[in-house]
Amino acid sequence: MEEQPIICSSCLGENSHVRMKRHPNGEECRFCTRPFTALRWSGDTRVGKMKKTVICESCARARNCCQCCSVDIDYQIPLDLRDAALKLAGIANPYSVENTSKNREVKAIIGDKIEKRLKNEETETAEEKKEKMRDILTKLAQKLGSGAVANTSMPKERTSGGSTTKELSKTIAALPFGGSLALPKNNEDRSFFVFGFSADMPQYKLSEFFETHGKIESVRIVHKAKCGYVVFDSRSDADKCASAISSNGLNSNLATAGLILVNSQPVRVSWGNSQPLGRNNDEQAKIAQVVTKVMKQLAERDALQKGKRTKKLNGSHSTKRQKLESQERTDKETKEVKQSYKALSRDLEL
Amino acid sequence: MVQQIDLSKPARLQVDPDQIQDDDKPPQTGHTFNVWYLQWAGGDPTARDQTKLKFRLDVEKDSGYTRAKDGRSLICLFYSRGCCYRGKDCLYLHRPPKPEDARIATQDCFGRDKTGDYRDDMSGVGSLSRVNKTLYVGGIIATDKIHEQVSKQFLEYGAIDKLKVLPAKKCAFVSFRLEAEAQFTKEAMDRQSLGENDVLTVKWANEDMNPEAQRLVQQEIEAQAIETVKRLLGSDDSLSRSTKRHKPSKNASQEQETVDESQIFDDIPREEVAHDHSEIEHIPIETSESRDGLIGKARLKLLKEAVTRYKEAQKTKATPFKSLATEYTSD
Ligand SMILES: [Zn+2]
Ligand SMILES: [Zn+2]
Ligand SMILES: [Zn+2]
């Protein structure tokens, strides 16, 4: 008897019977490159009206996917996600997308092998298949339950060697790490220095955040250097943004760069005009190191400030003198911060 | 960020059909004109890529409603290149891709079939072998503001995830939020220019072999996979979705009309349908019983419990803001 094609219900469409045309050797299988008997029909759901199979039957069977749209036939999820889930659950899958060979000839040979193996495996009944799938899902659920599926691979900070040139330390020294959200003297300034995000922060998330305060003229995010610039169209929007950030409840210390949370990551923002951010990977990696150090210092400083503030609240006598004192203190702190950056760039020079 | 696009207005004509000339040869880049491929043969093979196209998509002005149904239709390839002459009568969508669009993994957002492998020069529709959201942009002329320039012009067509400009190598790599956005931008920006004298070549980027980049890709896939499995385990509906029949559409007649007309633009050569060896057969679709859910009620309950346990474990793991600062100091 003729084998049933492996096609998911959304590709087949709504009708209870589908009229299909058969084209012997009509398509090249997208997985194994071998020609196979393609089927064409007119589906009417989802996107695309004319449907056809693009994956040969044995490849589809081995991967348990739709011959037309390549989703997993049982769960209707993309293959790469299913394979990633199986991998997380520790289930071996010889046919995963990852393991696919890049070489045309090897692909075809593997395709032949799969077909032979599947012919011998005819004995596997539907009941057995169900049992197998149940096992897989239970395994996966157990893993999920035990929390073993957390991202295991943590980044290793690459310590890139190579000497730092004078120019780079100049570049780093020019970066406004010591800046704050206090109004700058120059009325033309409408640019923010943004730093401290990690490599997986999408640029559009950052622009979305700033766009809530006004129109953006340009965005320049260099992930490798962990910093960048956001320039507003107008000064008034930039002002709005600055005051919104300083009053977002995360910033008690206004003398240093403001803290915001984007994509649940801490990011620092201060006024600052565009400066070069390193010309190559090595330079940018060096800048990133400095950014990491600065983030650490700023966090420590914030923690300190918080401690002081609670003490002050306990004392509960707010006089003008104290205000002045705190002003002095913050000024001093700013100086300290600035000095430490200079020290940092000197470090790198060595 | 992609600006909000006004789709309440009709899509405008991007090209006046009367202005199109039949003998519209591309600028001479070779010795002889091949009438079959509409290309110049001989000469420098890369010269073709260095001529700027006549049209360019202006998302704000060109977008609008067409006869296509949002969510069920594909995006107009001619629109993406700025030269659809059908305007509001087009049967394809005149707007950039959106995250909620239904997509088929074997096709791009214009409905063209992906191939098994990339072309040798990484041009073309793209490959089924991996999800690629990154474009290679060549032919950049380095200036001081090049990063801002690339960013500004590319984010008209999609939300940029990452942008890396290599001025010394005259190229840039742009990653998007969606694969469909990369597909769309590739068509929209290929052989266009950022400034005055440059012509961009936009192709698919090769896999980034940098271990850090690989880790990020892996992390993203894992997060999506966990999300997907949670969703599957979380709802009985999606488990049995493959067994459910969609409700028949109300306006079937209207649909039928669309099918016929869409063939004008369809990429599939029609003659193949009337293939000599073709035979017509009726294939009965499996009844819902034969593909019943793989999981019994009891088993499903067990899975759900596991997921809630997992979610709770995640919750406690998630760092509330208070500890964020200290977390950071631990580096
Ligand atoms: Zn195959
Ligand atoms: Zn399908
Ligand atoms: Zn169109």
XYZ file of C-alpha atoms and ligand atoms in Angstrom:
684
model
C 0.000 0.000 0.000
C 1.116 3.553 -0.684
C 2.558 5.396 2.289
C 0.648 8.344 3.639
C 2.477 11.612 3.154
C 3.557 13.337 6.354
C 1.815 16.680 6.236
C 0.535 18.745 9.128
C -3.125 19.717 9.359
C -2.568 23.423 8.837
C -0.761 22.721 5.569
C -3.502 20.365 4.415
C -6.183 22.968 4.875
C -9.785 22.834 5.908
C -11.335 20.370 3.497
C -11.859 16.791 4.533
C -10.464 15.574 1.217
C -7.530 17.079 -0.585
C -6.809 16.644 -4.237
C -3.108 16.192 -4.783
C -0.914 16.024 -7.815
C 2.064 13.756 -7.872
C 5.334 14.786 -9.541
C 7.898 11.977 -9.653
C 11.341 13.455 -8.942
C 9.622 16.827 -8.894
C 11.608 18.432 -6.065
C 14.995 18.216 -4.442
C 14.727 17.385 -0.751
C 15.877 20.398 1.298
C 17.512 18.161 3.877
C 19.201 15.371 1.928
C 19.385 16.915 -1.596
C 17.963 13.740 -3.207
C 15.087 14.060 -5.668
C 11.758 12.725 -4.458
C 8.137 12.447 -5.549
C 6.669 15.827 -4.742
C 3.002 16.466 -4.017
C 1.188 19.672 -4.875
C -2.206 20.737 -3.657
C -4.185 23.840 -2.939
C -4.334 24.571 0.768
C -6.346 27.515 1.926
C -5.302 28.199 5.475
C -2.497 30.391 6.748
C -0.222 32.119 4.310
C 0.449 30.914 0.791
C -2.211 29.299 -1.351
C -0.446 26.624 -3.401
C 1.233 24.028 -1.228
C 3.874 21.471 -2.094
C 6.166 19.104 -0.284
C 9.807 20.176 -0.112
C 11.163 17.485 2.186
C 11.351 13.810 1.214
C 9.373 11.253 3.109
C 12.248 9.494 4.829
C 13.808 12.765 6.004
C 10.443 13.959 7.295
C 9.861 10.635 9.045
C 13.320 10.635 10.636
C 12.790 14.161 11.949
C 9.095 13.733 12.661
C 8.300 16.894 10.722
C 5.812 18.124 8.135
C 6.977 17.533 4.566
C 5.698 20.953 3.562
C 6.376 23.493 6.318
C 8.921 21.487 8.394
C 7.223 22.001 11.790
C 7.152 19.127 14.239
C 4.214 16.995 13.198
C 2.926 16.284 16.700
C 3.348 19.652 18.364
C 3.429 22.106 15.467
C 6.556 23.836 16.723
C 9.641 24.786 14.685
C 12.231 22.037 14.383
C 15.176 24.016 15.740
C 13.252 24.822 18.913
C 12.118 21.224 19.340
C 15.669 19.972 18.876
C 16.966 22.528 21.370
C 14.334 21.361 23.872
C 15.273 17.730 23.339
C 18.914 18.598 23.837
C 18.111 20.436 27.051
C 16.259 17.366 28.265
C 19.306 15.269 27.476
C 17.609 13.179 24.808
C 19.869 12.131 21.978
C 18.597 13.072 18.552
C 20.806 11.963 15.680
C 18.784 13.938 13.152
C 18.812 17.331 14.827
C 19.249 20.436 12.711
C 22.604 20.969 14.377
C 23.962 17.605 13.365
C 23.094 18.035 9.713
C 26.111 17.788 7.479
C 27.097 20.746 5.347
C 28.378 18.596 2.518
C 26.034 17.761 -0.356
C 27.318 14.247 -1.028
C 27.362 13.303 2.633
C 23.793 14.556 2.945
C 22.620 12.289 0.132
C 24.429 9.238 1.558
C 22.927 9.857 4.980
C 19.539 10.248 3.317
C 19.929 6.812 1.720
C 20.932 5.296 5.036
C 17.933 6.790 6.799
C 15.611 5.414 4.177
C 17.028 1.895 4.535
C 16.834 1.995 8.287
C 13.259 3.227 8.222
C 12.259 0.382 5.918
C 13.474 -2.108 8.502
C 11.760 -0.230 11.266
C 8.344 -0.652 9.683
C 7.384 -2.811 12.661
C 7.055 0.147 15.027
C 3.341 0.528 15.589
C 1.468 3.667 16.392
C 1.118 2.458 19.966
C 4.870 2.073 20.338
C 5.435 5.512 18.901
C 3.021 7.016 21.379
C 4.812 5.283 24.214
C 8.128 6.678 22.984
C 6.788 10.224 22.794
C 5.348 9.892 26.277
C 8.753 8.913 27.575
C 10.351 11.915 25.936
C 7.853 14.345 27.370
C 8.087 12.874 30.855
C 11.861 13.116 30.754
C 11.622 16.702 29.621
C 9.137 17.567 32.336
C 11.339 15.976 34.983
C 14.295 18.016 33.830
C 12.212 21.164 33.815
C 10.950 20.353 37.302
C 14.381 19.812 38.767
C 15.548 23.096 37.338
C 18.387 21.381 35.537
C 17.486 23.188 32.357
C 18.868 26.537 33.399
C 21.367 27.991 31.007
C 24.458 26.014 31.808
C 26.963 27.704 29.602
C 28.248 30.817 31.281
C 30.422 33.313 29.489
C 34.115 33.178 30.060
C 35.558 36.666 30.115
C 38.154 36.606 27.436
C 41.307 38.260 28.632
C 42.544 39.628 25.391
C 46.212 40.336 25.480
C 48.013 42.824 23.312
C 49.395 46.159 24.307
C 47.232 49.179 24.768
C 48.249 52.084 22.668
C 48.355 55.643 23.856
C 45.509 56.423 21.513
C 43.249 53.891 23.173
C 43.878 55.255 26.636
C 43.101 58.656 25.213
C 39.870 57.266 23.782
C 38.959 55.764 27.131
C 39.861 58.902 29.033
C 37.601 60.887 26.708
C 34.567 58.747 27.506
C 32.241 60.552 29.913
C 32.072 57.858 32.598
C 32.110 60.515 35.311
C 29.160 62.353 33.829
C 25.785 62.720 35.479
C 22.219 63.680 34.691
C 22.605 67.215 36.028
C 21.820 69.758 33.323
C 24.880 70.441 31.219
C 26.017 74.022 30.730
C 26.010 73.826 26.976
C 22.491 74.350 25.716
C 23.187 72.484 22.503
C 23.827 69.155 24.220
C 21.158 66.549 23.516
C 23.216 63.391 23.539
C 23.441 60.678 26.194
C 26.245 58.273 26.908
C 24.751 54.853 27.647
C 26.842 52.072 29.103
C 26.933 48.824 31.040
C 24.552 46.616 29.041
C 25.669 43.138 28.097
C 26.085 41.632 24.641
C 22.580 40.187 24.520
C 20.816 43.537 24.962
C 18.866 44.166 21.746
C 19.411 47.639 20.350
C 15.685 48.055 19.702
C 14.937 47.605 23.422
C 17.243 50.497 24.244
C 15.769 52.705 21.550
C 12.260 51.784 22.709
C 13.162 52.980 26.190
C 14.476 56.334 25.006
C 11.715 56.810 22.466
C 9.181 57.032 25.274
C 10.713 60.433 26.110
C 10.901 61.946 22.644
C 12.122 61.679 19.104
C 15.546 60.104 18.626
C 17.941 61.499 16.090
C 20.477 58.722 16.128
C 21.482 55.653 18.060
C 24.932 54.191 18.168
C 25.276 51.061 20.238
C 28.563 49.167 20.181
C 27.880 45.889 21.937
C 31.499 44.843 21.968
C 32.422 47.959 23.944
C 29.322 47.694 26.160
C 28.511 51.342 25.563
C 27.058 53.758 23.048
C 25.293 57.038 22.411
C 21.680 58.056 22.046
C 21.061 61.486 20.528
C 17.682 63.186 20.832
C 16.196 65.386 18.158
C 15.635 68.302 20.498
C 17.127 69.556 23.720
C 13.750 69.727 25.444
C 13.107 66.009 24.857
C 16.583 65.220 26.154
C 15.868 67.279 29.288
C 12.608 65.416 29.787
C 14.433 62.137 29.478
C 17.126 63.165 31.959
C 14.645 64.301 34.599
C 12.517 61.197 34.072
C 15.524 58.975 34.665
C 16.725 60.837 37.746
C 13.262 60.585 39.302
C 12.649 56.927 38.484
C 13.315 55.858 42.067
C 16.536 54.047 41.309
C 18.763 57.086 41.584
C 19.470 58.519 45.001
C 22.884 59.780 44.011
C 22.506 62.381 41.297
C 26.202 63.147 41.061
C 26.948 60.010 39.092
C 25.464 58.481 35.984
C 21.792 57.581 36.258
C 20.642 53.988 36.544
C 17.874 52.531 34.418
C 16.570 49.025 33.922
C 16.132 47.927 30.326
C 15.242 44.318 29.534
C 15.839 43.672 33.282
C 19.470 44.695 32.906
C 21.053 47.612 34.740
C 22.189 50.318 32.338
C 23.832 53.652 33.208
C 23.017 56.893 31.435
C 24.743 60.278 31.558
C 24.992 63.350 29.387
C 27.832 63.017 26.958
C 28.736 63.923 23.423
C 29.745 61.404 20.851
C 33.314 60.154 21.127
C 34.999 57.390 19.159
C 34.354 53.956 20.665
C 37.372 52.001 19.512
C 38.357 51.100 15.993
C 38.625 47.338 16.267
C 37.565 44.375 18.382
C 40.532 44.536 20.717
C 40.080 48.204 21.491
C 36.377 47.711 22.042
C 37.020 44.762 24.333
C 39.352 46.969 26.387
C 36.684 49.638 26.637
C 34.238 46.965 27.759
C 36.606 46.004 30.568
C 36.665 49.589 31.749
C 32.868 49.745 31.536
C 32.572 46.644 33.704
C 34.885 48.164 36.316
C 33.011 51.447 36.292
C 29.670 49.677 36.679
C 31.059 47.903 39.717
C 32.313 51.128 41.265
C 29.051 52.928 40.635
C 27.080 50.091 42.199
C 29.324 50.160 45.279
C 28.941 53.910 45.526
C 25.166 53.629 45.283
C 25.119 51.046 48.049
C 27.238 53.331 50.213
C 24.975 56.282 49.526
C 21.934 54.257 50.483
C 23.510 53.324 53.796
C 24.307 56.952 54.536
C 20.870 58.094 53.600
C 19.124 55.685 55.926
C 21.375 56.846 58.750
C 20.508 60.400 57.960
C 16.819 59.632 58.017
C 17.205 58.045 61.405
C 18.837 61.186 62.759
C 15.942 63.162 61.239
C 17.298 66.680 61.516
C 17.470 68.248 58.129
C 19.207 71.572 58.245
C 20.611 73.693 55.526
C 24.057 72.891 56.731
C 23.528 69.204 56.226
C 22.293 69.803 52.739
C 25.422 71.742 52.029
C 27.467 68.974 53.501
C 25.878 66.370 51.351
C 26.408 68.584 48.341
C 30.079 68.810 49.211
C 30.237 65.107 49.701
C 28.716 64.346 46.330
C 31.071 66.806 44.710
C 33.935 65.028 46.355
C 32.600 61.712 45.219
C 32.353 62.909 41.665
C 35.966 63.939 41.847
C 36.877 60.556 43.232
C 35.032 58.844 40.423
C 36.773 60.939 37.844
C 40.131 60.254 39.398
C 39.562 56.559 39.456
C 38.794 56.583 35.724
C 42.033 58.326 35.091
C 43.734 55.679 37.157
C 41.950 53.038 35.131
C 43.123 54.371 31.828
C 46.614 54.532 33.261
C 46.283 50.888 34.270
C 45.500 49.965 30.756
C 48.394 51.910 29.417
C 50.847 49.697 31.261
C 12.726 51.461 16.147
C 10.216 50.963 13.388
C 7.831 53.834 13.304
C 4.125 53.241 13.582
C 2.872 52.728 10.066
C -0.423 54.150 8.999
C -2.330 51.391 7.236
C -5.668 53.177 7.111
C -4.733 54.840 3.842
C -4.675 53.006 0.533
C -1.262 51.895 -0.640
C 0.004 54.319 -3.242
C 1.365 53.354 -6.629
C 5.121 53.126 -6.343
C 5.633 53.126 -10.100
C 3.406 54.412 -12.851
C 2.723 51.409 -15.112
C 2.739 53.690 -18.169
C 6.298 54.716 -17.429
C 7.599 51.171 -17.578
C 9.322 50.459 -20.846
C 9.510 47.067 -22.376
C 13.078 47.451 -23.513
C 14.254 48.581 -20.136
C 17.764 47.171 -20.237
C 19.925 47.429 -17.151
C 22.936 49.729 -17.535
C 25.616 48.196 -19.711
C 28.092 46.221 -17.642
C 29.189 43.580 -20.182
C 29.778 43.022 -23.864
C 26.563 41.375 -25.033
C 23.022 41.529 -23.747
C 21.504 38.153 -22.965
C 17.835 38.499 -23.831
C 16.870 35.353 -21.904
C 18.327 36.397 -18.586
C 17.927 40.145 -19.169
C 21.522 40.591 -18.166
C 24.763 41.716 -19.678
C 27.189 38.880 -20.333
C 30.949 39.177 -20.113
C 32.779 41.991 -18.445
C 33.183 42.268 -14.713
C 30.677 39.940 -13.028
C 30.524 42.139 -9.926
C 29.666 45.235 -11.959
C 25.974 44.313 -11.913
C 25.972 44.671 -8.132
C 27.512 48.095 -8.383
C 24.691 49.787 -10.212
C 22.139 51.449 -8.011
C 18.491 50.488 -8.466
C 16.063 53.059 -9.809
C 13.467 52.582 -7.090
C 13.577 52.575 -3.351
C 10.916 51.799 -0.760
C 9.729 54.691 1.383
C 7.948 52.867 4.196
C 6.008 55.869 5.443
C 4.666 56.982 2.072
C 4.324 53.653 0.256
C 2.619 51.552 2.930
C -1.113 51.208 3.107
C -3.954 48.768 2.749
C -4.243 46.554 -0.289
C -6.605 43.755 -1.229
C -4.489 41.381 0.835
C -5.806 40.226 4.196
C -3.593 41.003 7.146
C -2.413 37.816 8.794
C -3.303 35.547 5.884
C -1.328 37.084 3.049
C 2.299 37.413 2.165
C 4.287 40.613 1.766
C 4.682 42.071 -1.725
C 8.221 41.565 -3.020
C 7.803 44.429 -5.484
C 6.698 46.711 -2.663
C 9.862 45.886 -0.706
C 11.934 46.936 -3.698
C 9.891 50.089 -4.142
C 8.412 49.225 -7.524
C 4.917 47.706 -7.141
C 2.686 49.243 -9.796
C -0.572 47.858 -8.393
C -0.921 50.033 -5.326
C -4.115 49.358 -3.396
C -5.163 46.669 -5.896
C -2.164 44.513 -5.022
C -2.996 41.091 -3.612
C -0.024 41.158 -1.293
C 0.606 43.203 1.831
C 2.218 46.611 1.478
C 3.823 46.899 4.897
C 6.976 45.624 6.658
C 6.758 42.297 8.537
C 5.377 42.174 12.072
C 6.211 39.765 14.919
C 2.690 38.326 14.938
C 2.715 37.361 11.247
C 2.276 33.642 10.632
C 5.323 32.284 8.864
C 6.252 29.024 7.279
C 9.772 27.876 8.080
C 10.344 26.631 4.543
C 9.495 29.982 2.927
C 10.576 33.595 3.339
C 8.179 36.427 4.162
C 7.435 36.922 0.445
C 6.418 33.266 0.020
C 9.505 32.211 -1.896
C 10.895 28.754 -1.158
C 14.068 28.591 0.857
C 16.812 26.345 -0.466
C 18.632 23.592 1.390
C 21.935 25.437 1.286
C 22.935 29.023 0.753
C 24.149 30.110 -2.629
C 27.908 30.319 -2.852
C 27.803 34.117 -2.728
C 25.208 34.130 0.112
C 22.676 36.031 -1.982
C 19.177 34.763 -2.743
C 16.257 33.634 -0.623
C 18.274 31.980 2.129
C 18.646 28.562 3.610
C 16.403 26.252 5.547
C 19.391 24.904 7.461
C 19.406 27.622 10.109
C 17.451 30.665 11.211
C 19.461 33.653 10.044
C 18.603 37.118 11.301
C 21.875 38.758 10.300
C 22.698 40.535 7.057
C 26.076 41.349 5.588
C 26.172 44.844 4.113
C 29.041 45.526 1.751
C 30.111 48.599 -0.181
C 30.051 51.082 2.672
C 32.087 54.270 2.394
C 33.475 55.019 5.833
C 32.720 58.407 7.329
C 32.645 59.684 10.913
C 28.915 59.193 11.207
C 28.730 55.880 9.379
C 27.416 53.947 12.378
C 24.527 56.360 12.870
C 23.852 56.451 9.126
C 23.576 52.673 8.758
C 21.493 52.425 11.895
C 19.093 55.143 10.812
C 18.462 53.807 7.312
C 18.188 50.159 8.271
C 15.830 50.571 11.174
C 13.215 51.943 8.824
C 12.536 48.371 7.774
C 12.887 46.437 11.002
C 13.911 46.507 14.654
C 17.696 46.231 14.907
C 19.070 43.865 17.499
C 22.752 44.495 16.883
C 24.777 46.547 14.486
C 28.467 46.197 13.884
C 30.230 48.483 11.455
C 33.711 47.625 10.222
C 34.814 50.807 8.446
C 38.224 49.376 7.602
C 36.600 46.485 5.714
C 33.895 48.682 4.203
C 31.134 46.482 5.542
C 28.629 46.107 8.347
C 26.657 43.335 9.995
C 23.071 44.040 10.962
C 21.036 41.672 13.137
C 17.282 41.993 13.392
C 14.668 40.967 15.917
C 12.884 38.740 13.376
C 14.117 36.617 10.526
C 11.334 38.092 8.405
C 12.707 41.587 9.043
C 16.099 40.478 7.786
C 14.495 38.970 4.680
C 12.529 42.148 4.060
C 15.442 44.518 4.633
C 17.671 42.429 2.394
C 15.330 43.099 -0.527
C 14.745 46.721 0.447
C 18.385 47.760 0.867
C 20.192 45.623 -1.699
C 21.771 47.835 -4.351
C 20.615 51.006 -2.670
C 22.885 53.679 -1.265
C 23.388 55.304 2.103
C 24.914 58.496 0.830
C 25.613 59.605 -2.700
C 28.383 57.604 -4.244
C 28.042 54.242 -2.594
C 26.078 51.175 -3.694
C 25.364 48.604 -1.026
C 25.429 44.856 -1.546
C 23.213 43.132 0.996
C 23.645 39.400 1.514
C 23.123 36.817 4.203
C 25.806 36.819 6.868
C 27.770 33.658 7.470
C 27.490 32.031 10.844
C 29.485 33.949 13.441
C 32.094 31.469 14.685
C 33.132 33.661 17.606
C 32.448 31.520 20.724
C 30.801 34.443 22.500
C 28.414 35.017 19.594
C 27.689 31.294 19.352
C 26.869 31.195 23.035
C 24.416 34.078 22.634
C 22.679 32.336 19.732
C 22.505 29.110 21.718
C 21.132 30.958 24.732
C 18.406 32.579 22.674
C 17.328 29.286 21.100
C 17.292 27.590 24.501
C 15.167 30.352 25.997
C 12.713 30.101 23.106
C 12.636 26.314 23.353
C 11.851 26.406 27.069
C 9.155 28.992 26.397
C 7.657 26.786 23.681
C 7.682 23.633 25.791
C 6.112 25.518 28.684
C 3.388 26.718 26.371
C 2.831 23.196 25.067
C 2.678 21.708 28.514
C 0.640 24.591 29.823
C -2.373 24.206 27.578
C -4.248 21.087 26.601
C -5.403 22.939 23.522
C -2.102 23.184 21.804
C -1.383 19.539 22.487
C -4.439 18.485 20.625
C -4.258 21.270 18.090
C -2.992 19.020 15.360
C -6.176 17.021 15.693
C -8.488 20.009 15.488
C -10.010 21.200 12.270
C -10.077 24.872 11.537
C -13.469 26.391 11.138
C -14.383 26.753 7.490
C -14.029 30.321 6.322
C -17.214 32.252 5.751
C -16.405 33.919 2.505
C -15.147 31.012 0.503
C -16.087 32.540 -2.801
C -13.967 35.588 -2.166
C -11.060 33.353 -1.280
C -11.402 31.493 -4.524
C -11.077 34.660 -6.517
C -7.931 35.583 -4.656
C -6.367 32.249 -5.475
C -6.808 32.703 -9.180
C -5.415 36.179 -9.360
C -2.526 35.509 -7.077
C -1.119 33.181 -9.658
C 0.004 36.117 -11.701
C 2.618 36.813 -9.125
C 3.157 33.302 -7.935
C 6.673 31.997 -8.097
C 5.678 28.426 -8.902
C 5.839 27.805 -12.634
C 2.360 26.820 -13.739
C 3.380 24.336 -16.414
C 4.650 22.013 -13.737
C 1.115 21.454 -12.561
C 0.189 19.986 -15.911
C 3.081 17.577 -15.748
C 2.857 14.555 -18.032
C 3.407 11.994 -15.323
C 1.106 13.660 -12.929
C -1.802 11.718 -11.670
C -4.572 13.006 -9.548
C -5.381 11.174 -6.413
C -7.563 11.620 -3.414
C -5.806 11.351 -0.151
C -8.092 10.997 2.830
C -7.021 13.011 5.797
C -6.562 11.087 8.982
C -9.483 11.347 11.321
C -8.932 13.078 14.588
C -8.911 9.775 16.501
C -5.931 8.413 14.659
C -3.745 11.284 15.799
C -5.116 11.709 19.253
C -3.045 13.483 21.879
C 0.036 11.581 22.909
C -0.586 12.154 26.530
C -3.222 10.799 28.852
C -4.993 12.981 31.393
C -2.937 11.715 34.328
C 0.338 12.231 32.540
C -0.675 15.721 31.573
C -1.357 16.585 35.176
C 2.092 15.385 36.132
C 3.670 17.539 33.452
C 1.762 20.597 34.553
C 2.949 20.115 38.106
C 6.504 19.886 36.875
C 6.113 23.112 34.981
C 4.734 25.017 37.942
C 7.630 23.700 39.999
C 9.972 24.947 37.322
C 8.331 28.339 37.184
C 8.616 28.710 40.949
C 12.245 27.731 40.809
C 12.760 30.413 38.172
C 10.947 32.978 40.286
C 13.194 32.519 43.258
C 16.174 32.603 40.959
C 15.150 35.863 39.350
C 16.952 38.652 41.100
C 14.726 41.359 42.480
C 16.130 44.774 41.925
C 17.485 45.281 45.419
C 20.129 42.644 44.973
C 20.962 43.726 41.445
C 23.605 46.168 42.486
C 25.335 43.691 44.732
C 25.004 41.039 42.080
C 26.879 43.296 39.776
C 29.718 43.840 42.139
C 30.336 40.115 42.268
C 31.172 40.372 38.589
Zn 15.405 13.923 2.170
Zn 2.954 21.725 7.491
Zn 2.318 44.988 -4.450
